[in-house]
Amino acid sequence: MPFRIAISGIRAATADLNVIGNNIANVNTAGFKGSRAEFSDVFAVSNTGVASHASGQGVNTARVSQQFTQGNITFTDNGMDLAVSGQGFFVVDDNGAQLFSRDGAFGLDREGYIVNSNKQRLKGFTTDTSGNITGALGQMRISTANTQPRATSTVELGANLDSQETVPLVAPFNPNDNSTFNFTSATTVFDSLGGGHLAQFYFVKTGPGTWDMHTAVDGTLVGAASPIAFGTTGALTTPAGGTVALPAFTPSGGGAAMNVTLNVSEMTQFGAPFGVNRVVQDGYTTGRLSGIDIDTSGNIFARYTNGQSNLQGQVALANFPNPQGLRALGQNNWAETFEAGSVLIGAPGTSSLGLVQAGALEDSNVDLSEQLVKLIVAQRNFQASTEVIQTADATTQSVINIR
């Protein structure tokens, strides 16, 4: 009997060594969760229960329990690296199978899908045609197509016109003769094809507090002059509402006719030098994908060379009532089980789900120094069980040698 008890001790110590060895081996594995071996004693049980004088039959390995404590978050130079701060798992698609992982080392494949090192695709909430997040769960894919250009419809112009200026002596206005106007400013506007066009604004003083504003696009005047007037405090009085609607004009390059409104409500006339404070237009040219940004809520934004950004989707996180019941599959993946409970999938930062940190990875939660101490203890346990076998063997041999 002591032999069987000692063998059970050796098996338990071996299981403990295996678990500890696996923890140590994965101390640098991103998103790895350490485990611990848990044991239970063994007694011979009859119909009347365990006798009060029973000595026990050894030990069993009850289970290997996963420890889902938070690992340290280390920042990286890769903006596609993701770490979960708090509870939750990334949801990945493995050829149709839905798996879960804490390893956020992601990148883009040739088709634009966000994938990990196992070529599993990250899942999240998709967007509709207007760029709004939907409740549909799908594979996250970044569009690499050029963005649609937007034609300029509004130009906001803020400037101070010097009240000390005099009416130009040369008339009429000629954009090629700077003696016929007082000041000028310019910006670039865009047509429906994304083509850029130089828009120039000329200010000609016509009297005390009154000015004419001429607009030219690519050197061609657009409509007649727009009168601008200021009160005695230097505030704008004309045009009413502070906007000027230019007549429709067709730009060069084949774009559609443009309808542009000038917002001059921020213009002033003070006794100070001419200065442009604000020139903003709402159009832009087409743009190529230049980068990807992911915020703490998991929103995925594509950045383009034209300065625009586009919401591509939202990273989804999953959680379980009993994460320890998940089945470990290797390759930093877990699978859903009945013991783990029903999966809850939601947006980062909602319910019990944690937040997403971009440009970072979660380290293994294994404490190396603690594992080395446990390794020594497990080794001693193994050696002690072998000593039991040696002692039992010596005792048995003594009995056999009785004459």
XYZ file of C-alpha atoms in Angstrom:
403
model
C 0.000 0.000 0.000
C 2.733 2.567 0.745
C 3.990 1.995 -2.799
C 0.676 3.080 -4.347
C 0.400 6.094 -2.062
C 3.967 7.152 -2.907
C 3.308 6.686 -6.638
C 0.242 8.939 -6.370
C 2.494 11.526 -4.688
C 5.026 11.227 -7.517
C 2.256 11.676 -10.089
C 0.941 14.738 -8.272
C 4.409 16.261 -7.996
C 5.005 15.531 -11.693
C 1.726 17.262 -12.598
C 2.740 20.227 -10.442
C 6.139 20.373 -12.152
C 4.461 20.257 -15.575
C 2.175 23.180 -14.712
C 5.015 25.217 -13.211
C 7.277 24.426 -16.155
C 4.585 25.550 -18.601
C 4.139 28.804 -16.670
C 7.873 29.476 -16.746
C 8.120 28.611 -20.441
C 5.412 31.194 -21.242
C 6.681 33.995 -19.028
C 7.263 36.125 -22.173
C 4.112 35.060 -24.058
C 1.827 38.064 -24.624
C -1.581 37.630 -23.023
C -0.650 34.303 -21.396
C -2.524 33.369 -18.244
C -0.724 31.170 -15.730
C -2.220 28.061 -14.149
C -1.888 26.215 -10.867
C -2.334 22.549 -10.035
C -4.909 21.811 -7.355
C -4.934 18.506 -5.460
C -7.349 16.454 -3.359
C -6.741 13.612 -0.906
C -7.957 10.042 -1.490
C -9.661 7.794 1.035
C -11.176 4.362 0.660
C -14.922 4.862 1.063
C -17.386 2.096 1.938
C -21.165 2.157 2.356
C -20.677 3.396 5.897
C -18.297 6.194 4.870
C -14.656 6.666 5.816
C -13.530 4.966 8.997
C -12.196 7.279 11.697
C -8.916 5.379 11.735
C -8.428 5.345 7.930
C -4.953 6.402 6.873
C -5.771 7.589 3.356
C -4.913 6.251 -0.080
C -2.819 9.069 -1.539
C -3.517 12.134 -3.652
C -5.274 13.036 -6.914
C -4.819 16.027 -9.206
C -8.252 17.651 -8.843
C -7.824 20.196 -11.640
C -5.458 22.629 -13.291
C -6.949 26.063 -12.619
C -6.275 29.018 -14.945
C -5.543 32.337 -13.277
C -7.075 35.263 -15.189
C -5.442 38.098 -13.279
C -4.347 41.217 -15.176
C -0.862 41.193 -16.681
C 1.311 44.281 -16.964
C 0.732 46.452 -20.045
C 3.843 47.239 -22.053
C 3.798 49.948 -24.727
C 5.145 49.090 -28.176
C 5.947 50.944 -31.399
C 3.126 49.214 -33.302
C -0.189 51.070 -33.329
C -1.999 47.848 -34.239
C -0.958 46.156 -30.975
C -3.889 46.053 -28.548
C -4.123 45.291 -24.837
C -7.224 44.784 -22.706
C -7.101 46.729 -19.451
C -9.665 44.945 -17.305
C -11.932 42.029 -18.039
C -12.688 40.609 -21.447
C -11.229 38.747 -24.398
C -10.652 39.666 -28.030
C -12.959 37.756 -30.348
C -11.227 36.162 -33.340
C -12.469 34.147 -36.294
C -10.536 30.966 -37.057
C -11.956 29.749 -40.382
C -15.507 30.134 -39.094
C -14.842 29.074 -35.485
C -15.245 31.801 -32.877
C -12.333 31.833 -30.421
C -11.185 34.156 -27.656
C -7.773 35.587 -26.835
C -5.951 38.109 -24.645
C -3.064 38.346 -27.118
C -3.475 41.623 -29.000
C -0.517 41.418 -31.389
C -2.490 42.321 -34.527
C -1.613 43.559 -37.983
C -3.110 43.810 -41.465
C -3.067 41.034 -44.047
C -2.942 41.570 -47.798
C -6.745 41.878 -47.969
C -6.944 44.539 -45.259
C -8.255 42.269 -42.489
C -6.931 42.772 -38.944
C -5.284 39.454 -38.074
C -3.014 37.969 -35.405
C 0.067 35.805 -35.902
C -2.192 32.751 -36.406
C -3.950 34.519 -39.320
C -7.129 34.631 -37.249
C -9.272 37.658 -38.021
C -10.302 40.106 -35.313
C -14.056 40.492 -34.922
C -15.940 43.614 -33.966
C -18.974 45.730 -34.687
C -19.227 46.818 -38.307
C -20.311 50.200 -39.685
C -23.083 51.116 -42.100
C -22.681 53.142 -45.283
C -22.860 56.364 -43.252
C -20.022 55.300 -40.960
C -22.242 54.568 -37.937
C -21.523 51.596 -35.669
C -24.070 48.799 -36.012
C -24.795 45.907 -33.674
C -23.658 43.390 -36.280
C -20.573 41.366 -35.358
C -18.173 40.808 -38.238
C -14.534 40.571 -39.267
C -12.681 43.857 -38.981
C -11.408 44.988 -42.364
C -9.729 48.297 -43.189
C -10.661 49.750 -46.548
C -7.557 50.645 -48.550
C -9.529 52.447 -51.268
C -9.039 56.166 -51.787
C -11.597 58.327 -49.988
C -14.269 60.163 -51.951
C -13.383 63.855 -52.447
C -15.720 66.576 -51.230
C -16.447 69.740 -53.161
C -16.066 73.010 -51.270
C -19.407 74.560 -50.359
C -18.405 77.048 -47.643
C -15.382 79.266 -47.081
C -15.040 81.005 -43.714
C -12.959 84.155 -43.965
C -11.950 86.177 -40.944
C -9.726 89.244 -41.339
C -9.256 92.790 -40.139
C -9.426 95.508 -42.785
C -7.419 98.577 -41.788
C -9.814 101.521 -41.302
C -6.937 103.946 -42.039
C -6.692 102.766 -45.645
C -7.711 105.115 -48.461
C -9.691 104.512 -51.618
C -7.352 103.309 -54.433
C -6.547 106.105 -56.902
C -6.599 103.731 -59.855
C -9.909 102.323 -61.091
C -11.570 100.098 -62.115
C -10.512 96.997 -60.201
C -8.009 94.770 -61.985
C -6.730 91.616 -60.232
C -3.475 91.937 -62.145
C -2.851 95.495 -60.950
C -2.256 95.776 -57.214
C -2.762 99.537 -57.335
C -6.490 98.910 -57.895
C -7.134 97.087 -54.613
C -6.066 97.405 -50.978
C -5.675 93.855 -49.711
C -5.837 90.276 -50.927
C -5.987 86.809 -49.436
C -6.219 83.314 -50.926
C -7.061 79.697 -50.190
C -7.509 76.452 -52.109
C -10.995 75.140 -52.875
C -11.814 71.705 -54.251
C -14.197 70.566 -56.961
C -16.300 67.380 -57.078
C -13.347 65.404 -58.480
C -10.995 66.544 -55.733
C -9.140 68.972 -57.971
C -7.671 71.985 -56.187
C -8.319 75.526 -57.391
C -6.841 78.795 -56.157
C -9.533 81.103 -54.783
C -8.399 84.720 -54.278
C -10.255 87.451 -52.429
C -9.579 91.129 -53.186
C -10.719 93.968 -50.933
C -11.198 97.403 -52.424
C -12.107 100.338 -50.181
C -14.956 102.411 -51.619
C -15.603 104.869 -48.788
C -15.664 105.266 -45.006
C -16.517 101.829 -43.612
C -17.441 100.401 -47.036
C -15.567 97.892 -49.177
C -16.002 95.763 -52.284
C -14.895 92.131 -52.155
C -14.005 90.508 -55.468
C -13.567 86.726 -55.786
C -11.512 84.998 -58.464
C -10.985 81.270 -58.984
C -7.961 80.229 -61.023
C -7.601 83.849 -62.112
C -11.190 84.204 -63.375
C -13.556 86.562 -61.544
C -16.681 84.924 -60.137
C -19.697 87.224 -60.353
C -19.804 90.884 -59.404
C -18.220 92.520 -56.388
C -19.834 91.836 -52.993
C -20.304 94.975 -50.856
C -19.070 94.822 -47.256
C -19.777 97.501 -44.663
C -18.820 98.112 -41.039
C -20.308 100.225 -38.290
C -18.555 102.824 -36.153
C -17.469 100.115 -33.713
C -15.712 98.175 -36.468
C -18.278 95.359 -36.476
C -19.687 93.942 -39.707
C -23.100 95.329 -40.759
C -23.268 94.213 -44.399
C -24.002 91.610 -45.712
C -26.930 90.705 -43.473
C -26.234 87.433 -41.742
C -22.560 87.681 -42.648
C -22.725 85.391 -45.700
C -22.252 85.947 -49.414
C -23.490 83.371 -51.934
C -21.310 83.350 -55.015
C -22.966 82.573 -58.345
C -22.427 79.029 -59.589
C -19.263 78.570 -61.603
C -17.710 75.638 -63.446
C -14.084 74.953 -62.530
C -11.501 73.674 -64.958
C -10.725 69.965 -64.987
C -14.183 68.529 -65.653
C -15.684 68.851 -62.177
C -19.322 69.710 -61.535
C -20.474 73.315 -61.198
C -19.605 74.719 -57.777
C -21.884 76.647 -55.428
C -19.806 78.356 -52.773
C -20.964 80.505 -49.856
C -18.522 82.917 -48.236
C -18.910 83.405 -44.480
C -17.404 86.799 -43.583
C -19.131 87.221 -40.208
C -15.780 87.268 -38.384
C -14.412 90.202 -40.413
C -13.721 93.499 -38.653
C -12.564 97.023 -39.527
C -10.294 98.447 -36.855
C -7.464 100.940 -37.023
C -4.874 98.181 -37.201
C -2.885 96.625 -40.056
C -4.597 94.153 -42.349
C -4.374 90.626 -40.979
C -6.042 87.330 -41.845
C -7.160 85.465 -38.730
C -9.121 82.613 -40.236
C -9.470 80.964 -43.646
C -11.302 77.627 -43.506
C -13.029 75.752 -46.296
C -14.970 72.504 -45.981
C -13.790 70.657 -49.089
C -10.986 68.165 -49.545
C -9.318 66.120 -52.219
C -9.172 62.351 -52.396
C -6.861 60.658 -49.899
C -4.871 57.441 -49.536
C -4.741 55.386 -46.351
C -1.865 56.636 -44.195
C -2.485 55.067 -40.786
C -4.897 53.522 -38.305
C -5.894 54.831 -34.871
C -7.808 52.880 -32.215
C -9.200 54.614 -29.138
C -9.923 53.188 -25.675
C -13.500 52.352 -26.679
C -12.188 50.192 -29.516
C -13.246 52.552 -32.318
C -11.062 51.961 -35.370
C -10.295 55.070 -37.423
C -8.518 55.045 -40.768
C -6.418 58.171 -41.401
C -5.914 59.459 -44.941
C -3.390 61.713 -46.628
C -6.003 64.450 -47.097
C -6.278 64.899 -43.329
C -9.607 63.104 -43.059
C -10.419 60.080 -40.909
C -13.021 57.381 -41.361
C -14.618 55.126 -38.726
C -14.087 51.552 -39.910
C -15.564 49.581 -37.004
C -15.309 48.919 -33.277
C -13.343 46.196 -31.526
C -15.617 43.793 -29.632
C -14.748 42.205 -26.281
C -16.228 39.039 -24.802
C -16.614 37.954 -21.197
C -17.928 34.882 -19.365
C -19.497 34.249 -15.946
C -16.731 31.691 -15.261
C -13.606 32.350 -17.379
C -11.788 29.502 -15.612
C -14.182 27.139 -17.350
C -12.854 28.090 -20.797
C -10.990 25.397 -22.692
C -7.407 26.348 -23.508
C -6.552 25.526 -27.136
C -2.967 26.755 -27.317
C -1.781 29.514 -29.649
C -3.099 31.972 -27.015
C -6.700 30.940 -27.690
C -9.607 29.743 -25.570
C -12.860 28.114 -26.655
C -16.297 28.541 -25.162
C -17.596 25.710 -22.954
C -20.783 24.955 -21.033
C -18.870 25.336 -17.774
C -17.731 28.859 -18.710
C -21.322 30.033 -19.165
C -22.952 32.064 -21.903
C -20.697 34.530 -23.663
C -21.361 38.273 -23.327
C -20.070 40.332 -26.257
C -20.072 44.109 -26.066
C -18.121 47.307 -26.653
C -15.034 48.060 -24.545
C -15.855 50.053 -21.434
C -19.455 48.818 -21.219
C -20.894 46.468 -18.602
C -18.028 44.557 -16.966
C -15.739 44.830 -19.998
C -12.389 46.596 -19.813
C -10.912 49.236 -22.082
C -8.614 48.819 -25.074
C -5.110 50.296 -25.088
C -3.655 50.699 -28.581
C 0.089 50.514 -29.168
C 0.519 48.164 -26.213
C 0.507 44.477 -25.324
C -0.500 42.697 -22.145
C 2.390 40.734 -20.647
C 2.082 37.239 -19.229
C 0.678 37.347 -15.690
C 3.258 34.793 -14.515
C 5.423 35.918 -11.570
C 8.752 34.258 -12.370
C 10.182 34.474 -8.841
C 7.047 32.881 -7.404
C 7.197 30.073 -9.949
C 10.845 29.346 -9.111
C 9.957 28.965 -5.434
C 7.088 26.644 -6.336
C 9.491 24.687 -8.531
C 11.746 24.015 -5.522
C 8.753 22.911 -3.420
C 7.486 20.583 -6.146
C 10.956 19.081 -6.509
C 11.122 18.418 -2.736
C 7.689 16.794 -2.850
C 8.815 14.514 -5.661
C 11.968 13.543 -3.751
C 9.992 12.905 -0.565
C 7.641 10.534 -2.391
C 10.603 8.577 -3.746
C 11.925 8.342 -0.182
C 8.620 6.745 0.832
C 9.121 4.106 -1.860
C 12.697 3.407 -0.674
C 11.542 3.099 2.936
C 8.647 0.819 2.025
C 11.010 -1.319 -0.052
C 13.427 -1.659 2.865
C 10.575 -2.612 5.205
C 9.242 -5.194 2.773
C 12.711 -6.649 2.304
C 13.095 -6.976 6.073
C 9.847 -8.935 6.272
C 10.913 -11.221 3.438
C 14.240 -11.913 5.189
C 12.538 -13.187 8.362
C 13.439 -16.872 8.831
